[in-house]
PDB file of N, CA and C in Angstrom:
ATOM      1  N   ARG A   1     -42.499-161.101 118.454  1.00  0.00           N
ATOM      2  CA  ARG A   1     -41.148-160.784 118.024  1.00  0.00           C
ATOM      3  C   ARG A   1     -40.840-159.333 118.375  1.00  0.00           C
ATOM      4  N   GLU A   2     -39.605-159.089 118.636  1.00  0.00           N
ATOM      5  CA  GLU A   2     -39.224-157.729 118.968  1.00  0.00           C
ATOM      6  C   GLU A   2     -37.759-157.510 118.622  1.00  0.00           C
ATOM      7  N   HIS A   3     -37.416-156.294 118.374  1.00  0.00           N
ATOM      8  CA  HIS A   3     -36.003-155.963 118.200  1.00  0.00           C
ATOM      9  C   HIS A   3     -35.413-155.852 119.598  1.00  0.00           C
ATOM     10  N   PHE A   4     -34.194-156.354 119.774  1.00  0.00           N
ATOM     11  CA  PHE A   4     -33.650-156.322 121.117  1.00  0.00           C
ATOM     12  C   PHE A   4     -32.992-154.986 121.417  1.00  0.00           C
ATOM     13  N   LEU A   5     -32.876-154.713 122.690  1.00  0.00           N
ATOM     14  CA  LEU A   5     -32.213-153.494 123.141  1.00  0.00           C
ATOM     15  C   LEU A   5     -30.781-153.805 123.506  1.00  0.00           C
ATOM     16  N   ARG A   6     -29.887-152.923 123.144  1.00  0.00           N
ATOM     17  CA  ARG A   6     -28.497-153.041 123.558  1.00  0.00           C
ATOM     18  C   ARG A   6     -28.317-152.092 124.723  1.00  0.00           C
ATOM     19  N   TRP A   7     -27.787-152.591 125.817  1.00  0.00           N
ATOM     20  CA  TRP A   7     -27.597-151.752 127.000  1.00  0.00           C
ATOM     21  C   TRP A   7     -26.193-151.202 127.014  1.00  0.00           C
ATOM     22  N   GLU A   8     -26.089-149.900 127.103  1.00  0.00           N
ATOM     23  CA  GLU A   8     -24.793-149.252 127.225  1.00  0.00           C
ATOM     24  C   GLU A   8     -24.688-148.755 128.659  1.00  0.00           C
ATOM     25  N   PHE A   9     -23.526-148.939 129.264  1.00  0.00           N
ATOM     26  CA  PHE A   9     -23.349-148.518 130.636  1.00  0.00           C
ATOM     27  C   PHE A   9     -22.517-147.249 130.678  1.00  0.00           C
ATOM     28  N   LEU A  10     -23.052-146.234 131.306  1.00  0.00           N
ATOM     29  CA  LEU A  10     -22.391-144.947 131.397  1.00  0.00           C
ATOM     30  C   LEU A  10     -21.848-144.753 132.797  1.00  0.00           C
ATOM     31  N   GLY A  11     -20.709-144.135 132.917  1.00  0.00           N
ATOM     32  CA  GLY A  11     -20.117-143.854 134.216  1.00  0.00           C
ATOM     33  C   GLY A  11     -18.821-143.116 134.010  1.00  0.00           C
ATOM     34  N   SER A  12     -18.147-142.794 135.104  1.00  0.00           N
ATOM     35  CA  SER A  12     -16.871-142.106 134.994  1.00  0.00           C
ATOM     36  C   SER A  12     -15.818-142.862 135.778  1.00  0.00           C
ATOM     37  N   ASP A  13     -14.552-142.521 135.555  1.00  0.00           N
ATOM     38  CA  ASP A  13     -13.455-143.209 136.232  1.00  0.00           C
ATOM     39  C   ASP A  13     -13.515-143.081 137.748  1.00  0.00           C
ATOM     40  N   ASP A  14     -14.060-141.978 138.239  1.00  0.00           N
ATOM     41  CA  ASP A  14     -14.095-141.771 139.676  1.00  0.00           C
ATOM     42  C   ASP A  14     -15.435-142.142 140.296  1.00  0.00           C
ATOM     43  N   ASP A  15     -16.291-142.788 139.513  1.00  0.00           N
ATOM     44  CA  ASP A  15     -17.615-143.153 139.994  1.00  0.00           C
ATOM     45  C   ASP A  15     -17.928-144.575 139.528  1.00  0.00           C
ATOM     46  N   ASP A  16     -18.201-145.471 140.461  1.00  0.00           N
ATOM     47  CA  ASP A  16     -18.496-146.862 140.115  1.00  0.00           C
ATOM     48  C   ASP A  16     -19.933-147.068 139.654  1.00  0.00           C
ATOM     49  N   THR A  17     -20.729-146.014 139.678  1.00  0.00           N
ATOM     50  CA  THR A  17     -22.129-146.133 139.314  1.00  0.00           C
ATOM     51  C   THR A  17     -22.288-146.228 137.803  1.00  0.00           C
ATOM     52  N   THR A  18     -23.158-147.121 137.380  1.00  0.00           N
ATOM     53  CA  THR A  18     -23.475-147.220 135.954  1.00  0.00           C
ATOM     54  C   THR A  18     -24.978-147.086 135.775  1.00  0.00           C
ATOM     55  N   THR A  19     -25.353-146.480 134.691  1.00  0.00           N
ATOM     56  CA  THR A  19     -26.759-146.291 134.378  1.00  0.00           C
ATOM     57  C   THR A  19     -27.046-146.946 133.032  1.00  0.00           C
ATOM     58  N   PRO A  20     -27.951-147.930 132.981  1.00  0.00           N
ATOM     59  CA  PRO A  20     -28.250-148.551 131.692  1.00  0.00           C
ATOM     60  C   PRO A  20     -29.043-147.604 130.797  1.00  0.00           C
ATOM     61  N   VAL A  21     -28.619-147.502 129.549  1.00  0.00           N
ATOM     62  CA  VAL A  21     -29.303-146.674 128.572  1.00  0.00           C
ATOM     63  C   VAL A  21     -29.630-147.553 127.369  1.00  0.00           C
ATOM     64  N   PRO A  22     -30.916-147.856 127.136  1.00  0.00           N
ATOM     65  CA  PRO A  22     -31.250-148.736 126.029  1.00  0.00           C
ATOM     66  C   PRO A  22     -31.122-148.025 124.688  1.00  0.00           C
ATOM     67  N   THR A  23     -30.547-148.719 123.702  1.00  0.00           N
ATOM     68  CA  THR A  23     -30.517-148.228 122.330  1.00  0.00           C
ATOM     69  C   THR A  23     -30.917-149.376 121.418  1.00  0.00           C
ATOM     70  N   LEU A  24     -31.665-149.095 120.407  1.00  0.00           N
ATOM     71  CA  LEU A  24     -32.149-150.134 119.504  1.00  0.00           C
ATOM     72  C   LEU A  24     -31.025-150.635 118.619  1.00  0.00           C
ATOM     73  N   ALA A  25     -30.875-151.930 118.534  1.00  0.00           N
ATOM     74  CA  ALA A  25     -29.917-152.563 117.616  1.00  0.00           C
ATOM     75  C   ALA A  25     -30.734-153.121 116.460  1.00  0.00           C
ATOM     76  N   PRO A  26     -30.749-152.444 115.330  1.00  0.00           N
ATOM     77  CA  PRO A  26     -31.643-152.824 114.233  1.00  0.00           C
ATOM     78  C   PRO A  26     -31.265-154.138 113.562  1.00  0.00           C
ATOM     79  N   GLY A  27     -32.274-154.829 113.055  1.00  0.00           N
ATOM     80  CA  GLY A  27     -32.043-155.981 112.197  1.00  0.00           C
ATOM     81  C   GLY A  27     -32.023-157.335 112.873  1.00  0.00           C
ATOM     82  N   VAL A  28     -32.140-157.393 114.186  1.00  0.00           N
ATOM     83  CA  VAL A  28     -32.111-158.685 114.869  1.00  0.00           C
ATOM     84  C   VAL A  28     -33.458-158.890 115.560  1.00  0.00           C
ATOM     85  N   ILE A  29     -34.045-160.039 115.328  1.00  0.00           N
ATOM     86  CA  ILE A  29     -35.317-160.383 115.967  1.00  0.00           C
ATOM     87  C   ILE A  29     -35.022-161.339 117.121  1.00  0.00           C
ATOM     88  N   VAL A  30     -35.514-161.010 118.302  1.00  0.00           N
ATOM     89  CA  VAL A  30     -35.221-161.782 119.501  1.00  0.00           C
ATOM     90  C   VAL A  30     -36.350-162.744 119.817  1.00  0.00           C
ATOM     91  N   ALA A  31     -35.973-163.978 120.166  1.00  0.00           N
ATOM     92  CA  ALA A  31     -36.944-164.952 120.652  1.00  0.00           C
ATOM     93  C   ALA A  31     -36.963-164.935 122.181  1.00  0.00           C
ATOM     94  N   ARG A  32     -35.770-164.955 122.797  1.00  0.00           N
ATOM     95  CA  ARG A  32     -35.616-164.931 124.258  1.00  0.00           C
ATOM     96  C   ARG A  32     -34.442-164.039 124.613  1.00  0.00           C
ATOM     97  N   ARG A  33     -34.470-163.452 125.804  1.00  0.00           N
ATOM     98  CA  ARG A  33     -33.333-162.651 126.243  1.00  0.00           C
ATOM     99  C   ARG A  33     -33.134-162.821 127.738  1.00  0.00           C
ATOM    100  N   SER A  34     -31.913-162.510 128.187  1.00  0.00           N
ATOM    101  CA  SER A  34     -31.588-162.610 129.607  1.00  0.00           C
ATOM    102  C   SER A  34     -30.547-161.555 129.946  1.00  0.00           C
ATOM    103  N   TYR A  35     -30.702-160.944 131.118  1.00  0.00           N
ATOM    104  CA  TYR A  35     -29.783-159.908 131.568  1.00  0.00           C
ATOM    105  C   TYR A  35     -29.075-160.369 132.829  1.00  0.00           C
ATOM    106  N   GLY A  36     -27.761-160.192 132.864  1.00  0.00           N
ATOM    107  CA  GLY A  36     -26.981-160.457 134.071  1.00  0.00           C
ATOM    108  C   GLY A  36     -26.603-159.138 134.701  1.00  0.00           C
ATOM    109  N   MET A  37     -25.615-159.174 135.585  1.00  0.00           N
ATOM    110  CA  MET A  37     -25.172-157.937 136.228  1.00  0.00           C
ATOM    111  C   MET A  37     -24.656-156.943 135.200  1.00  0.00           C
ATOM    112  N   SER A  38     -23.835-157.400 134.255  1.00  0.00           N
ATOM    113  CA  SER A  38     -23.241-156.503 133.266  1.00  0.00           C
ATOM    114  C   SER A  38     -23.193-157.119 131.875  1.00  0.00           C
ATOM    115  N   THR A  39     -23.827-158.255 131.694  1.00  0.00           N
ATOM    116  CA  THR A  39     -23.822-158.945 130.409  1.00  0.00           C
ATOM    117  C   THR A  39     -25.260-159.220 129.991  1.00  0.00           C
ATOM    118  N   THR A  40     -25.520-159.117 128.710  1.00  0.00           N
ATOM    119  CA  THR A  40     -26.843-159.394 128.168  1.00  0.00           C
ATOM    120  C   THR A  40     -26.703-160.428 127.061  1.00  0.00           C
ATOM    121  N   SER A  41     -27.652-161.343 126.977  1.00  0.00           N
ATOM    122  CA  SER A  41     -27.649-162.370 125.933  1.00  0.00           C
ATOM    123  C   SER A  41     -29.047-162.512 125.372  1.00  0.00           C
ATOM    124  N   CYS A  42     -29.102-162.998 124.142  1.00  0.00           N
ATOM    125  CA  CYS A  42     -30.406-163.291 123.549  1.00  0.00           C
ATOM    126  C   CYS A  42     -30.254-164.418 122.544  1.00  0.00           C
ATOM    127  N   THR A  43     -31.342-165.124 122.328  1.00  0.00           N
ATOM    128  CA  THR A  43     -31.409-166.064 121.213  1.00  0.00           C
ATOM    129  C   THR A  43     -32.289-165.408 120.163  1.00  0.00           C
ATOM    130  N   THR A  44     -31.863-165.506 118.921  1.00  0.00           N
ATOM    131  CA  THR A  44     -32.654-164.930 117.840  1.00  0.00           C
ATOM    132  C   THR A  44     -33.721-165.926 117.408  1.00  0.00           C
ATOM    133  N   ASP A  45     -34.626-165.473 116.587  1.00  0.00           N
ATOM    134  CA  ASP A  45     -35.704-166.362 116.147  1.00  0.00           C
ATOM    135  C   ASP A  45     -35.203-167.524 115.302  1.00  0.00           C
ATOM    136  N   ASP A  46     -33.956-167.439 114.804  1.00  0.00           N
ATOM    137  CA  ASP A  46     -33.391-168.566 114.055  1.00  0.00           C
ATOM    138  C   ASP A  46     -32.375-169.372 114.870  1.00  0.00           C
ATOM    139  N   GLY A  47     -32.377-169.210 116.220  1.00  0.00           N
ATOM    140  CA  GLY A  47     -31.579-170.058 117.097  1.00  0.00           C
ATOM    141  C   GLY A  47     -30.143-169.628 117.336  1.00  0.00           C
ATOM    142  N   VAL A  48     -29.774-168.425 116.913  1.00  0.00           N
ATOM    143  CA  VAL A  48     -28.411-167.929 117.123  1.00  0.00           C
ATOM    144  C   VAL A  48     -28.323-167.249 118.489  1.00  0.00           C
ATOM    145  N   LEU A  49     -27.258-167.556 119.249  1.00  0.00           N
ATOM    146  CA  LEU A  49     -27.040-166.925 120.548  1.00  0.00           C
ATOM    147  C   LEU A  49     -26.103-165.746 120.366  1.00  0.00           C
ATOM    148  N   LYS A  50     -26.545-164.565 120.813  1.00  0.00           N
ATOM    149  CA  LYS A  50     -25.734-163.355 120.740  1.00  0.00           C
ATOM    150  C   LYS A  50     -25.617-162.764 122.139  1.00  0.00           C
ATOM    151  N   CYS A  51     -24.429-162.222 122.435  1.00  0.00           N
ATOM    152  CA  CYS A  51     -24.197-161.629 123.745  1.00  0.00           C
ATOM    153  C   CYS A  51     -23.398-160.337 123.602  1.00  0.00           C
ATOM    154  N   TRP A  52     -23.478-159.493 124.640  1.00  0.00           N
ATOM    155  CA  TRP A  52     -22.703-158.269 124.687  1.00  0.00           C
ATOM    156  C   TRP A  52     -22.630-157.800 126.129  1.00  0.00           C
ATOM    157  N   GLY A  53     -21.660-156.938 126.418  1.00  0.00           N
ATOM    158  CA  GLY A  53     -21.479-156.418 127.769  1.00  0.00           C
ATOM    159  C   GLY A  53     -20.142-156.847 128.350  1.00  0.00           C
ATOM    160  N   ALA A  54     -20.116-157.083 129.658  1.00  0.00           N
ATOM    161  CA  ALA A  54     -18.877-157.458 130.342  1.00  0.00           C
ATOM    162  C   ALA A  54     -18.416-158.843 129.908  1.00  0.00           C
ATOM    163  N   ASN A  55     -17.108-158.985 129.737  1.00  0.00           N
ATOM    164  CA  ASN A  55     -16.516-160.256 129.314  1.00  0.00           C
ATOM    165  C   ASN A  55     -15.338-160.609 130.217  1.00  0.00           C
ATOM    166  N   THR A  56     -15.382-160.157 131.453  1.00  0.00           N
ATOM    167  CA  THR A  56     -14.275-160.319 132.403  1.00  0.00           C
ATOM    168  C   THR A  56     -13.866-161.772 132.586  1.00  0.00           C
ATOM    169  N   HIS A  57     -14.835-162.671 132.612  1.00  0.00           N
ATOM    170  CA  HIS A  57     -14.574-164.091 132.836  1.00  0.00           C
ATOM    171  C   HIS A  57     -14.860-164.913 131.582  1.00  0.00           C
ATOM    172  N   ASN A  58     -14.625-164.304 130.420  1.00  0.00           N
ATOM    173  CA  ASN A  58     -14.866-164.955 129.125  1.00  0.00           C
ATOM    174  C   ASN A  58     -16.318-165.405 128.965  1.00  0.00           C
ATOM    175  N   GLU A  59     -17.235-164.626 129.497  1.00  0.00           N
ATOM    176  CA  GLU A  59     -18.638-164.971 129.353  1.00  0.00           C
ATOM    177  C   GLU A  59     -19.084-164.939 127.896  1.00  0.00           C
ATOM    178  N   ILE A  60     -18.458-164.068 127.100  1.00  0.00           N
ATOM    179  CA  ILE A  60     -18.898-163.876 125.719  1.00  0.00           C
ATOM    180  C   ILE A  60     -17.952-164.537 124.726  1.00  0.00           C
ATOM    181  N   THR A  61     -16.660-164.328 124.894  1.00  0.00           N
ATOM    182  CA  THR A  61     -15.686-164.875 123.961  1.00  0.00           C
ATOM    183  C   THR A  61     -14.416-165.288 124.686  1.00  0.00           C
ATOM    184  N   LEU A  62     -13.747-166.286 124.147  1.00  0.00           N
ATOM    185  CA  LEU A  62     -12.468-166.731 124.703  1.00  0.00           C
ATOM    186  C   LEU A  62     -11.298-165.938 124.137  1.00  0.00           C
ATOM    187  N   GLU A  63     -11.548-165.139 123.113  1.00  0.00           N
ATOM    188  CA  GLU A  63     -10.478-164.417 122.430  1.00  0.00           C
ATOM    189  C   GLU A  63      -9.843-163.332 123.286  1.00  0.00           C
ATOM    190  N   HIS A  64     -10.589-162.752 124.210  1.00  0.00           N
ATOM    191  CA  HIS A  64     -10.084-161.668 125.053  1.00  0.00           C
ATOM    192  C   HIS A  64     -11.017-161.511 126.249  1.00  0.00           C
ATOM    193  N   THR A  65     -10.679-160.630 127.174  1.00  0.00           N
ATOM    194  CA  THR A  65     -11.554-160.364 128.322  1.00  0.00           C
ATOM    195  C   THR A  65     -12.039-158.918 128.331  1.00  0.00           C
ATOM    196  N   ASP A  66     -11.933-158.243 127.189  1.00  0.00           N
ATOM    197  CA  ASP A  66     -12.442-156.880 127.074  1.00  0.00           C
ATOM    198  C   ASP A  66     -13.967-156.908 126.968  1.00  0.00           C
ATOM    199  N   ASP A  67     -14.595-155.826 127.388  1.00  0.00           N
ATOM    200  CA  ASP A  67     -16.032-155.698 127.225  1.00  0.00           C
ATOM    201  C   ASP A  67     -16.385-155.720 125.747  1.00  0.00           C
ATOM    202  N   VAL A  68     -17.572-156.228 125.444  1.00  0.00           N
ATOM    203  CA  VAL A  68     -18.054-156.325 124.069  1.00  0.00           C
ATOM    204  C   VAL A  68     -19.223-155.351 123.932  1.00  0.00           C
ATOM    205  N   GLU A  69     -19.057-154.339 123.104  1.00  0.00           N
ATOM    206  CA  GLU A  69     -20.041-153.261 123.031  1.00  0.00           C
ATOM    207  C   GLU A  69     -21.242-153.560 122.148  1.00  0.00           C
ATOM    208  N   SER A  70     -21.074-154.431 121.166  1.00  0.00           N
ATOM    209  CA  SER A  70     -22.166-154.756 120.248  1.00  0.00           C
ATOM    210  C   SER A  70     -22.431-156.257 120.283  1.00  0.00           C
ATOM    211  N   PRO A  71     -23.653-156.665 120.006  1.00  0.00           N
ATOM    212  CA  PRO A  71     -23.972-158.098 120.024  1.00  0.00           C
ATOM    213  C   PRO A  71     -23.086-158.896 119.069  1.00  0.00           C
ATOM    214  N   VAL A  72     -22.543-160.006 119.575  1.00  0.00           N
ATOM    215  CA  VAL A  72     -21.729-160.911 118.761  1.00  0.00           C
ATOM    216  C   VAL A  72     -22.259-162.331 118.917  1.00  0.00           C
ATOM    217  N   VAL A  73     -22.066-163.129 117.887  1.00  0.00           N
ATOM    218  CA  VAL A  73     -22.439-164.541 117.948  1.00  0.00           C
ATOM    219  C   VAL A  73     -21.467-165.241 118.891  1.00  0.00           C
ATOM    220  N   VAL A  74     -21.978-166.068 119.787  1.00  0.00           N
ATOM    221  CA  VAL A  74     -21.154-166.796 120.741  1.00  0.00           C
ATOM    222  C   VAL A  74     -20.590-168.032 120.040  1.00  0.00           C
ATOM    223  N   ASP A  75     -19.270-168.036 119.849  1.00  0.00           N
ATOM    224  CA  ASP A  75     -18.609-169.115 119.108  1.00  0.00           C
ATOM    225  C   ASP A  75     -18.789-170.484 119.748  1.00  0.00           C
ATOM    226  N   ARG A  76     -18.883-170.549 121.079  1.00  0.00           N
ATOM    227  CA  ARG A  76     -18.990-171.838 121.773  1.00  0.00           C
ATOM    228  C   ARG A  76     -20.171-172.668 121.280  1.00  0.00           C
ATOM    229  N   VAL A  77     -21.240-171.998 120.899  1.00  0.00           N
ATOM    230  CA  VAL A  77     -22.450-172.709 120.477  1.00  0.00           C
ATOM    231  C   VAL A  77     -22.863-172.321 119.053  1.00  0.00           C
ATOM    232  N   LYS A  78     -21.901-171.822 118.298  1.00  0.00           N
ATOM    233  CA  LYS A  78     -22.175-171.468 116.909  1.00  0.00           C
ATOM    234  C   LYS A  78     -22.597-172.731 116.153  1.00  0.00           C
ATOM    235  N   ASN A  79     -23.487-172.599 115.227  1.00  0.00           N
ATOM    236  CA  ASN A  79     -24.015-173.706 114.416  1.00  0.00           C
ATOM    237  C   ASN A  79     -24.892-174.662 115.221  1.00  0.00           C
ATOM    238  N   ARG A  80     -25.395-174.221 116.357  1.00  0.00           N
ATOM    239  CA  ARG A  80     -26.359-175.005 117.141  1.00  0.00           C
ATOM    240  C   ARG A  80     -27.644-174.183 117.230  1.00  0.00           C
ATOM    241  N   ASN A  81     -28.747-174.842 117.401  1.00  0.00           N
ATOM    242  CA  ASN A  81     -30.035-174.164 117.464  1.00  0.00           C
ATOM    243  C   ASN A  81     -30.390-173.906 118.929  1.00  0.00           C
ATOM    244  N   MET A  82     -30.007-172.727 119.428  1.00  0.00           N
ATOM    245  CA  MET A  82     -30.196-172.399 120.837  1.00  0.00           C
ATOM    246  C   MET A  82     -31.597-171.836 121.058  1.00  0.00           C
ATOM    247  N   LYS A  83     -32.274-172.337 122.089  1.00  0.00           N
ATOM    248  CA  LYS A  83     -33.655-171.937 122.342  1.00  0.00           C
ATOM    249  C   LYS A  83     -33.828-171.072 123.591  1.00  0.00           C
ATOM    250  N   PHE A  84     -33.008-171.274 124.605  1.00  0.00           N
ATOM    251  CA  PHE A  84     -33.129-170.509 125.851  1.00  0.00           C
ATOM    252  C   PHE A  84     -31.754-170.070 126.308  1.00  0.00           C
ATOM    253  N   VAL A  85     -31.699-168.964 127.047  1.00  0.00           N
ATOM    254  CA  VAL A  85     -30.441-168.477 127.603  1.00  0.00           C
ATOM    255  C   VAL A  85     -30.708-167.865 128.969  1.00  0.00           C
ATOM    256  N   GLY A  86     -29.758-168.071 129.867  1.00  0.00           N
ATOM    257  CA  GLY A  86     -29.818-167.472 131.197  1.00  0.00           C
ATOM    258  C   GLY A  86     -28.458-166.897 131.544  1.00  0.00           C
ATOM    259  N   VAL A  87     -28.441-165.668 132.042  1.00  0.00           N
ATOM    260  CA  VAL A  87     -27.185-164.999 132.370  1.00  0.00           C
ATOM    261  C   VAL A  87     -27.113-164.816 133.880  1.00  0.00           C
ATOM    262  N   GLY A  88     -26.009-165.287 134.468  1.00  0.00           N
ATOM    263  CA  GLY A  88     -25.764-165.087 135.889  1.00  0.00           C
ATOM    264  C   GLY A  88     -24.796-163.936 136.095  1.00  0.00           C
ATOM    265  N   PRO A  89     -24.299-163.758 137.319  1.00  0.00           N
ATOM    266  CA  PRO A  89     -23.377-162.653 137.591  1.00  0.00           C
ATOM    267  C   PRO A  89     -22.096-162.715 136.756  1.00  0.00           C
ATOM    268  N   ASN A  90     -21.553-163.915 136.530  1.00  0.00           N
ATOM    269  CA  ASN A  90     -20.300-164.066 135.792  1.00  0.00           C
ATOM    270  C   ASN A  90     -20.320-165.282 134.872  1.00  0.00           C
ATOM    271  N   HIS A  91     -21.484-165.723 134.468  1.00  0.00           N
ATOM    272  CA  HIS A  91     -21.581-166.906 133.621  1.00  0.00           C
ATOM    273  C   HIS A  91     -22.846-166.847 132.767  1.00  0.00           C
ATOM    274  N   ILE A  92     -22.879-167.727 131.773  1.00  0.00           N
ATOM    275  CA  ILE A  92     -24.037-167.841 130.890  1.00  0.00           C
ATOM    276  C   ILE A  92     -24.343-169.325 130.700  1.00  0.00           C
ATOM    277  N   CYS A  93     -25.614-169.673 130.699  1.00  0.00           N
ATOM    278  CA  CYS A  93     -26.050-171.019 130.348  1.00  0.00           C
ATOM    279  C   CYS A  93     -27.069-170.893 129.219  1.00  0.00           C
ATOM    280  N   ALA A  94     -27.011-171.823 128.290  1.00  0.00           N
ATOM    281  CA  ALA A  94     -27.944-171.816 127.170  1.00  0.00           C
ATOM    282  C   ALA A  94     -28.387-173.245 126.881  1.00  0.00           C
ATOM    283  N   VAL A  95     -29.606-173.371 126.373  1.00  0.00           N
ATOM    284  CA  VAL A  95     -30.190-174.684 126.081  1.00  0.00           C
ATOM    285  C   VAL A  95     -30.436-174.810 124.581  1.00  0.00           C
ATOM    286  N   GLU A  96     -29.910-175.903 124.030  1.00  0.00           N
ATOM    287  CA  GLU A  96     -30.092-176.206 122.614  1.00  0.00           C
ATOM    288  C   GLU A  96     -31.476-176.800 122.395  1.00  0.00           C
ATOM    289  N   ASP A  97     -31.969-176.768 121.170  1.00  0.00           N
ATOM    290  CA  ASP A  97     -33.303-177.273 120.865  1.00  0.00           C
ATOM    291  C   ASP A  97     -33.482-178.750 121.193  1.00  0.00           C
ATOM    292  N   ILE A  98     -32.396-179.531 121.224  1.00  0.00           N
ATOM    293  CA  ILE A  98     -32.497-180.958 121.564  1.00  0.00           C
ATOM    294  C   ILE A  98     -32.339-181.205 123.066  1.00  0.00           C
ATOM    295  N   GLY A  99     -32.227-180.117 123.858  1.00  0.00           N
ATOM    296  CA  GLY A  99     -32.187-180.239 125.309  1.00  0.00           C
ATOM    297  C   GLY A  99     -30.811-180.190 125.936  1.00  0.00           C
ATOM    298  N   THR A 100     -29.752-180.146 125.150  1.00  0.00           N
ATOM    299  CA  THR A 100     -28.400-180.075 125.696  1.00  0.00           C
ATOM    300  C   THR A 100     -28.171-178.711 126.329  1.00  0.00           C
ATOM    301  N   VAL A 101     -27.599-178.710 127.546  1.00  0.00           N
ATOM    302  CA  VAL A 101     -27.335-177.462 128.269  1.00  0.00           C
ATOM    303  C   VAL A 101     -25.837-177.171 128.211  1.00  0.00           C
ATOM    304  N   TYR A 102     -25.487-175.928 127.893  1.00  0.00           N
ATOM    305  CA  TYR A 102     -24.100-175.470 127.851  1.00  0.00           C
ATOM    306  C   TYR A 102     -23.959-174.324 128.837  1.00  0.00           C
ATOM    307  N   CYS A 103     -22.884-174.344 129.630  1.00  0.00           N
ATOM    308  CA  CYS A 103     -22.611-173.252 130.566  1.00  0.00           C
ATOM    309  C   CYS A 103     -21.135-172.877 130.487  1.00  0.00           C
ATOM    310  N   TRP A 104     -20.817-171.617 130.675  1.00  0.00           N
ATOM    311  CA  TRP A 104     -19.435-171.156 130.643  1.00  0.00           C
ATOM    312  C   TRP A 104     -19.330-169.840 131.393  1.00  0.00           C
ATOM    313  N   GLY A 105     -18.102-169.425 131.653  1.00  0.00           N
ATOM    314  CA  GLY A 105     -17.832-168.216 132.414  1.00  0.00           C
ATOM    315  C   GLY A 105     -17.090-168.599 133.688  1.00  0.00           C
ATOM    316  N   ARG A 106     -17.320-167.851 134.740  1.00  0.00           N
ATOM    317  CA  ARG A 106     -16.647-168.123 136.023  1.00  0.00           C
ATOM    318  C   ARG A 106     -17.353-169.250 136.741  1.00  0.00           C
ATOM    319  N   ASN A 107     -16.574-170.220 137.228  1.00  0.00           N
ATOM    320  CA  ASN A 107     -17.147-171.370 137.963  1.00  0.00           C
ATOM    321  C   ASN A 107     -17.587-170.974 139.349  1.00  0.00           C
TER     322      ASN A 107
END
């Protein structure tokens, strides 16, 4: 078990370069984690899927397309026991404990 790291991306308006800076997000125990180009996801030891980072293609939430700075529970699979997660460039796929696969984001 481990506490997960939250990646913050630093850069300036005139520079497209970003540098990941890990900071500890206390209180969450991670079972699995996955990093995409700008989005990070993890499943907690109790099966909750949390994500943060870029949300350009609704990878994290359907409510908006703004970046998400802190880990949030993914509503699409809320109340399901998620065991694995994989993050692509603009999408996320997760596997429930009974084997059902869910994917969302940019097609």
